[in-house]
């Protein structure tokens, strides 16, 4: 495992089921438990190829990735820093699908 | 809120896509093949998501037991395959004798085992990942082991079993043995293996396989190994070498435990080392002839001694043993010193007694010796003290450098010194003599710091003396001589010494000594006043210049009756003059002249030239007798004696120093070294010497002769009686009523700072006090009451 990987600085491709792919930094991807399991050091296909399939359509996957980025940037935020509400960014069309 | 969406997602999704009724057999078949792939290191070809989903589906469709057992079977199958493939071929042949070969075989086996273990754990890790859902849902509800645990369990059951287990343990033991014999082995092989064993456990209480099987074997083997090793080393090595080896063993085992055994083994192994290498042999090592403790100290092997100390301090038995050996060693050396000093002393004493006893036989033999027996005795005393100091220095250095200033050892050393210094009957005298000698001559040309060092050293010796009062008596006598004869080199040094004694023994001890100093100062003042007085009233001024030291009789050790001496008129006149002067200034005092302590400067005209002689007062008196005689006239011993009234012993000494010593101012007839009552003397006008000033010291009895010593002893005894009385009365006055034992204890405690009282003597004193009605015995015959009426009277008699 390279040092780059440990720092979470390399890129991971997240693919939606309708063929879109989103490239995110590893430490963003690792915000998700599922993705983390996939990318763990057990050398499954996902970890080797750095591609994680997500079984959703692109719009939902995008919001999902956006949430991960949001979480990554505010997770270690200062308690007195103002954190914008993520809920405002969710469009009503995809809300249901995101929920489930 | 968002995290729930993320977690729930994979759970909900499949149920929506595939529904609850998936094909169980097909899923299982797929999963089986996937697991096989994983076991063959092909995980990278599989999608985690797929595997996970299969496991998940099987659990969801209530196939948990089937999945769990199936996985277990697969693991077992894989383990057997691995064992077959890797471990079995590496079983040692057992035929090899060469340690290198053996070690390689062992290493191969261990490496194989490690490989198997690594593969297995790797697999189990992956499986547990895939089957996380099963772990979370099924395992908990069914109350079985999680997948990883299951893996370990199966590993123990299928790999760590006879014969593999025995082979592994044997291999490890072999490697250990080989390394202990000094060969190099591959430590990492053992480390890996031990690590695996440490994680495994086959008993319900969680004892690891390592602890349960391997450690006992290791300990057992170490025990036998080191037992043999100790025997071998004892036969072949001397003590320093043995200790060096043992120390190496200790550090080796330590690093071994750290590097490739478990840390928990470290302590038991060290204990075994201590038990086998050290404890049984402590005494043997210390006593080893030619290389034991004694020899190491003799040769200043400080490194070896430090090692000895380090090792001995590891085991509880070590310190006492070391302490005992040191004590023995010191005692032996001390007794040697003592016996050397005693032997020569006896020779010297023999000479001295011969001198006193003028029998014909003794005379011939003693002739050569007596004049220098005093000096010899002194040298002996000095040598003894120096030897003791040297010994002390030596041990102190060893103690400081090698024994890390250990308190326990220090007290042992002190005890040892006490134990040989005190039995020496004249330790106090010798030490005081040593101080005397140093303050008299030794300190000339030395810096203050050096003086300090010498005094400090002597004080340490002084500390060892229990009979401090004896020391005080001698010290007083020596100090008096120094002060009166003006021999003391430096006032500061004297005062420094006093200060040290004061610190050691308190004010009481030095009050008289300080009084002596005070007297000296007062006398100087008095003399000055006297001179002024003479200057004013020239009429009765004596022809001789006298210098008087007025000594308070209780301070100075001269309380015995003055030696009778008929002073010639010249001196009588001078002393009268001073007496008058002094008594006019201080009424109610009594002056007693002590000519035995004085000295005089006199100018004598010989044929060749005039010489200034410095002689004792007695010698002056004798010389003055010859002043009026013609050149060839004689005075017999008897004539001199009747003219001066000086007692025999003093007279003999003085005549001897005048007629028989280095400067023969008088001629003795017949010539010879000893003065006898039938000798006669004449003035030696032919005397000549290159020196203008000549000091004729009295043939000195510097070290006490037998009689003097007895006298000193008696005085000491007497003083002790007073002190004991005083102490008992003080205690009783305080307590009013006390049992016998308590009283004796308390008195002993109070007196211990001065001497070591004998309970029997205390008892005698108590009885004497009862007789004199200070105390009364109670009805029970075991305790006493204090009778108050005597208080004031008592203090008059015996206030120390």
CSV table of C-alpha atoms in Angstrom, one decimal, chain A:
chain,number,residue,atom,x,y,z
A,1,UNK,CA,0.0,0.0,0.0
A,2,UNK,CA,1.5,3.2,-1.0
A,3,UNK,CA,1.9,6.2,1.2
A,4,UNK,CA,-0.4,8.1,-1.0
A,5,UNK,CA,-3.1,5.7,-0.4
A,6,UNK,CA,-2.7,5.9,3.3
A,7,UNK,CA,-3.0,9.6,3.2
A,8,UNK,CA,-6.2,9.2,1.2
A,9,UNK,CA,-4.8,11.5,-1.5
A,10,UNK,CA,-5.3,9.2,-4.5
A,11,UNK,CA,-8.5,9.1,-6.6
A,12,UNK,CA,-11.3,6.6,-6.5
A,13,UNK,CA,-13.9,6.2,-9.2
A,14,UNK,CA,-17.4,5.7,-8.2
A,15,UNK,CA,-19.7,4.4,-10.9
A,16,UNK,CA,-23.5,4.6,-11.0
A,17,UNK,CA,-25.5,1.8,-12.5
A,18,UNK,CA,-26.4,3.9,-15.6
A,19,UNK,CA,-22.7,4.3,-16.4
A,20,UNK,CA,-21.7,7.6,-15.0
A,21,UNK,CA,-18.6,7.8,-13.0
A,22,UNK,CA,-17.6,10.2,-10.2
A,23,UNK,CA,-13.9,10.6,-9.3
A,24,UNK,CA,-13.4,11.5,-5.7
A,25,UNK,CA,-10.5,11.5,-3.3
A,26,UNK,CA,-10.0,8.4,-1.3
A,27,UNK,CA,-10.6,10.1,2.0
A,28,UNK,CA,-13.9,11.4,0.7
A,29,UNK,CA,-14.9,7.9,-0.4
A,30,UNK,CA,-13.9,6.4,2.9
A,31,UNK,CA,-16.6,8.5,4.6
A,32,UNK,CA,-19.1,5.8,3.6
A,33,UNK,CA,-19.0,2.5,5.5
A,34,UNK,CA,-19.9,0.5,2.5
A,35,UNK,CA,-17.3,2.0,0.3
A,36,UNK,CA,-14.7,1.6,3.0
A,37,UNK,CA,-15.4,-2.1,3.2
A,38,UNK,CA,-14.9,-2.3,-0.5
A,39,UNK,CA,-11.7,-0.4,-0.5
A,40,UNK,CA,-10.2,-2.1,2.5
A,41,UNK,CA,-6.8,-3.7,2.2
A,42,UNK,CA,-8.3,-7.1,1.4
A,43,UNK,CA,-7.5,-6.7,-2.2
A,44,UNK,CA,-10.9,-7.4,-3.6
A,45,UNK,CA,-11.5,-6.3,-7.2
A,46,UNK,CA,-12.8,-2.9,-6.1
A,47,UNK,CA,-9.7,-2.2,-4.1
A,48,UNK,CA,-7.4,-3.3,-6.8
A,49,UNK,CA,-9.1,-1.3,-9.6
A,50,UNK,CA,-10.1,1.6,-7.4
A,51,UNK,CA,-13.6,1.4,-8.9
A,52,UNK,CA,-16.7,1.1,-6.7
A,53,UNK,CA,-20.0,0.4,-8.3
A,54,UNK,CA,-23.0,2.0,-6.7
A,55,UNK,CA,-26.3,0.5,-7.5
A,56,UNK,CA,-28.1,3.8,-8.1
A,57,UNK,CA,-28.9,6.1,-11.0
A,58,UNK,CA,-26.5,9.0,-11.6
A,59,UNK,CA,-28.5,11.7,-10.0
A,60,UNK,CA,-28.8,9.9,-6.8
A,61,UNK,CA,-25.1,8.8,-6.9
A,62,UNK,CA,-24.1,12.4,-7.5
A,63,UNK,CA,-26.0,13.6,-4.4
A,64,UNK,CA,-24.5,10.7,-2.5
A,65,UNK,CA,-21.0,11.7,-3.5
A,66,UNK,CA,-21.9,15.3,-2.7
A,67,UNK,CA,-22.9,14.3,0.7
A,68,UNK,CA,-19.7,12.4,1.2
A,69,UNK,CA,-17.7,15.5,0.3
A,70,UNK,CA,-19.9,17.6,2.6
A,71,UNK,CA,-19.3,15.2,5.4
A,72,UNK,CA,-15.5,15.0,4.7
A,73,UNK,CA,-15.2,18.8,4.8
A,74,UNK,CA,-17.2,19.4,8.0
A,75,UNK,CA,-16.5,16.2,9.9
A,76,UNK,CA,-13.6,17.6,11.8
A,77,UNK,CA,-14.9,21.1,11.8
A,78,UNK,CA,-14.5,23.4,14.8
A,79,UNK,CA,-17.6,23.1,17.0
A,80,UNK,CA,-18.3,26.8,16.9
A,81,UNK,CA,-17.9,27.0,13.1
A,82,UNK,CA,-21.2,27.4,11.3
A,83,UNK,CA,-22.2,24.2,9.4
A,84,UNK,CA,-24.6,24.7,6.6
A,85,UNK,CA,-27.6,22.3,6.6
A,86,UNK,CA,-27.2,19.6,3.9
A,87,UNK,CA,-30.9,19.1,3.8
A,88,UNK,CA,-31.4,22.3,1.8
A,89,UNK,CA,-29.4,20.9,-1.0
A,90,UNK,CA,-31.5,17.9,-1.6
A,91,UNK,CA,-33.8,18.3,-4.5
A,92,UNK,CA,-37.3,17.0,-3.8
A,93,UNK,CA,-37.2,14.6,-6.9
A,94,UNK,CA,-34.5,12.4,-5.5
A,95,UNK,CA,-35.2,12.8,-1.8
A,96,UNK,CA,-37.1,9.5,-1.6
A,97,UNK,CA,-34.5,7.5,-3.5
A,98,UNK,CA,-31.8,8.9,-1.3
A,99,UNK,CA,-33.7,8.0,1.8
A,100,UNK,CA,-33.9,4.4,0.9
